[in-house]
PDB file of C-alpha atoms in Angstrom:
ATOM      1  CA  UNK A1191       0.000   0.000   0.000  1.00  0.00           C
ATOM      2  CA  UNK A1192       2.838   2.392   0.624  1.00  0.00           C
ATOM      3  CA  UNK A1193       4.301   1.362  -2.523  1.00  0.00           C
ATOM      4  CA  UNK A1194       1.257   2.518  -4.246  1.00  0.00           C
ATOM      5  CA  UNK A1195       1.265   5.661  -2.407  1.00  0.00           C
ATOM      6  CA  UNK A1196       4.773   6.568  -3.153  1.00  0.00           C
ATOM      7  CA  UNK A1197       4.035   5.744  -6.651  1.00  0.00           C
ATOM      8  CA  UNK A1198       0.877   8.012  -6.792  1.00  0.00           C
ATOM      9  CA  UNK A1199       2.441  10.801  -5.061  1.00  0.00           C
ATOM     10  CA  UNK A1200       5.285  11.027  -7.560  1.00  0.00           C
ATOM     11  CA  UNK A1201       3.457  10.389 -10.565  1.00  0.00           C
ATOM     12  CA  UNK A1202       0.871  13.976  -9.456  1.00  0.00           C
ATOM     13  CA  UNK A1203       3.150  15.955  -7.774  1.00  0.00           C
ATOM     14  CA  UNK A1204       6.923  14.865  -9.384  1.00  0.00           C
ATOM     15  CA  UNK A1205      10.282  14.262  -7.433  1.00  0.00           C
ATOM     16  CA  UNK A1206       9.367  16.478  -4.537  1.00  0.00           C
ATOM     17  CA  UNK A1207       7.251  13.589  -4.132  1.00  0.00           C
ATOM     18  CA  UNK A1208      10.249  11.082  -3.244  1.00  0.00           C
ATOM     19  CA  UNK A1209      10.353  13.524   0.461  1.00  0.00           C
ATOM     20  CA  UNK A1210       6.941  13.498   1.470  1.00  0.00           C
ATOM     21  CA  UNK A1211       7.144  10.858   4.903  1.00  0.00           C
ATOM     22  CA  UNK A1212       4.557   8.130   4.644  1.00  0.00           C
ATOM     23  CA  UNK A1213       3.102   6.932   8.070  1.00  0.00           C
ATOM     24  CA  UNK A1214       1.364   3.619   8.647  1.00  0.00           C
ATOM     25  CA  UNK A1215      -1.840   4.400  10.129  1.00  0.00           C
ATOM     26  CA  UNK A1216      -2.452   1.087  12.222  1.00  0.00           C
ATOM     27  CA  UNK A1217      -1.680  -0.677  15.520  1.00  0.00           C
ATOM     28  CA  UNK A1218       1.605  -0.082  16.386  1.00  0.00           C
ATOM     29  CA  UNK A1219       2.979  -1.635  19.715  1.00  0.00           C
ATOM     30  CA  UNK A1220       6.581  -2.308  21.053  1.00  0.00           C
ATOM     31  CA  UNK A1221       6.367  -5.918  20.012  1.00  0.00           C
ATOM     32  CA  UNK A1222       5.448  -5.280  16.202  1.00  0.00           C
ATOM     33  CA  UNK A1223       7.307  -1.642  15.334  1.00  0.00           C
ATOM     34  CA  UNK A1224      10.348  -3.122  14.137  1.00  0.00           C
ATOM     35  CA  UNK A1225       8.499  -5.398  11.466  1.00  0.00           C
ATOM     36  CA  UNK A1226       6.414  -2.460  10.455  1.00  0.00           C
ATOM     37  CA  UNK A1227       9.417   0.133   9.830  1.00  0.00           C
ATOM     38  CA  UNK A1228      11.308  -2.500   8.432  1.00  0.00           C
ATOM     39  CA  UNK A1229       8.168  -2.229   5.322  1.00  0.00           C
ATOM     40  CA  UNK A1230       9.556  -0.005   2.211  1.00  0.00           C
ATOM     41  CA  UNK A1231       8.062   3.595   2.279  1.00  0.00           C
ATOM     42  CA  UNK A1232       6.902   3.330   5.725  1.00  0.00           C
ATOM     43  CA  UNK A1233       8.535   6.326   7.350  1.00  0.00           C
ATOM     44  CA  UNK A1234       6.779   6.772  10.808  1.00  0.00           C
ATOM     45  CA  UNK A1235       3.733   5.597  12.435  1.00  0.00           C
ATOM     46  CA  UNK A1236       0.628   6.991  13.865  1.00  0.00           C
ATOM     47  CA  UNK A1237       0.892   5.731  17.659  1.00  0.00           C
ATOM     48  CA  UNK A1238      -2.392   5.497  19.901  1.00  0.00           C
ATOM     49  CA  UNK A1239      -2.790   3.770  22.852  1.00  0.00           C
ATOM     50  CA  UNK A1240       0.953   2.881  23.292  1.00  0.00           C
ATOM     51  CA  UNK A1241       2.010   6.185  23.034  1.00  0.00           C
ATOM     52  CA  UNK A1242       0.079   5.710  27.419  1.00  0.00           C
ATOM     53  CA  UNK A1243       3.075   3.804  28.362  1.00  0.00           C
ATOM     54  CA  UNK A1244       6.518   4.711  28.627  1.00  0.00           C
ATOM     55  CA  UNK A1245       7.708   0.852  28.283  1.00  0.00           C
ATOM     56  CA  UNK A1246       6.087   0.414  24.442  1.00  0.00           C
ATOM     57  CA  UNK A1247       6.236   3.931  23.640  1.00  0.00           C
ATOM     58  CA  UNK A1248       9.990   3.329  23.975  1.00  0.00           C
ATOM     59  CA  UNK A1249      10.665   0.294  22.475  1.00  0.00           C
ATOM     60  CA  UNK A1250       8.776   2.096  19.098  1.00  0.00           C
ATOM     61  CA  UNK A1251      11.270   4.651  19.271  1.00  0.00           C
ATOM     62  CA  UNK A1252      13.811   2.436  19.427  1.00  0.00           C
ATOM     63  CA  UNK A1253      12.653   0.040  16.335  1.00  0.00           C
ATOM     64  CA  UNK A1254      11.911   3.083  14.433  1.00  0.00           C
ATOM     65  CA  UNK A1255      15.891   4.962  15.202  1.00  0.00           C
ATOM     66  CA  UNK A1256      17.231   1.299  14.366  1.00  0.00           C
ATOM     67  CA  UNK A1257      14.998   0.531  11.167  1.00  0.00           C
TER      68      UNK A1257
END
């Protein structure tokens, strides 16, 4: 899906495009950030409920500086 994003973007708007940060809209917890910023074109994440405690809001910092 980010693929097609990144595809779409750059095919309307050009190679400005290529900068634009796509985020992955869905659950993100400690336990599953790595395998989601480890996706091509995923450049951040929308965080909700883990974003309440320290302990998984941390480890999705950490998958995200190490991805």
């Amino acid at each position: 899906v980010h693929g097609f994003c990144r595809r779409h973007l750059v095919s309307e708007f050009g190679s400005t495009a290529v900068d634009v940060p796509l985020l992955y809209g869905g659950s993100v917890k400690g336990s599953n950030a790595a395998e989601i910023f480890a996706v091509k074109n995923v450049d951040g994440a929308l965080v909700g409920g883990a974003s309440l405690r320290a302990d998984d809001f941390s480890a999705i910092i950490d998958a995200l500086e190490n991805a």
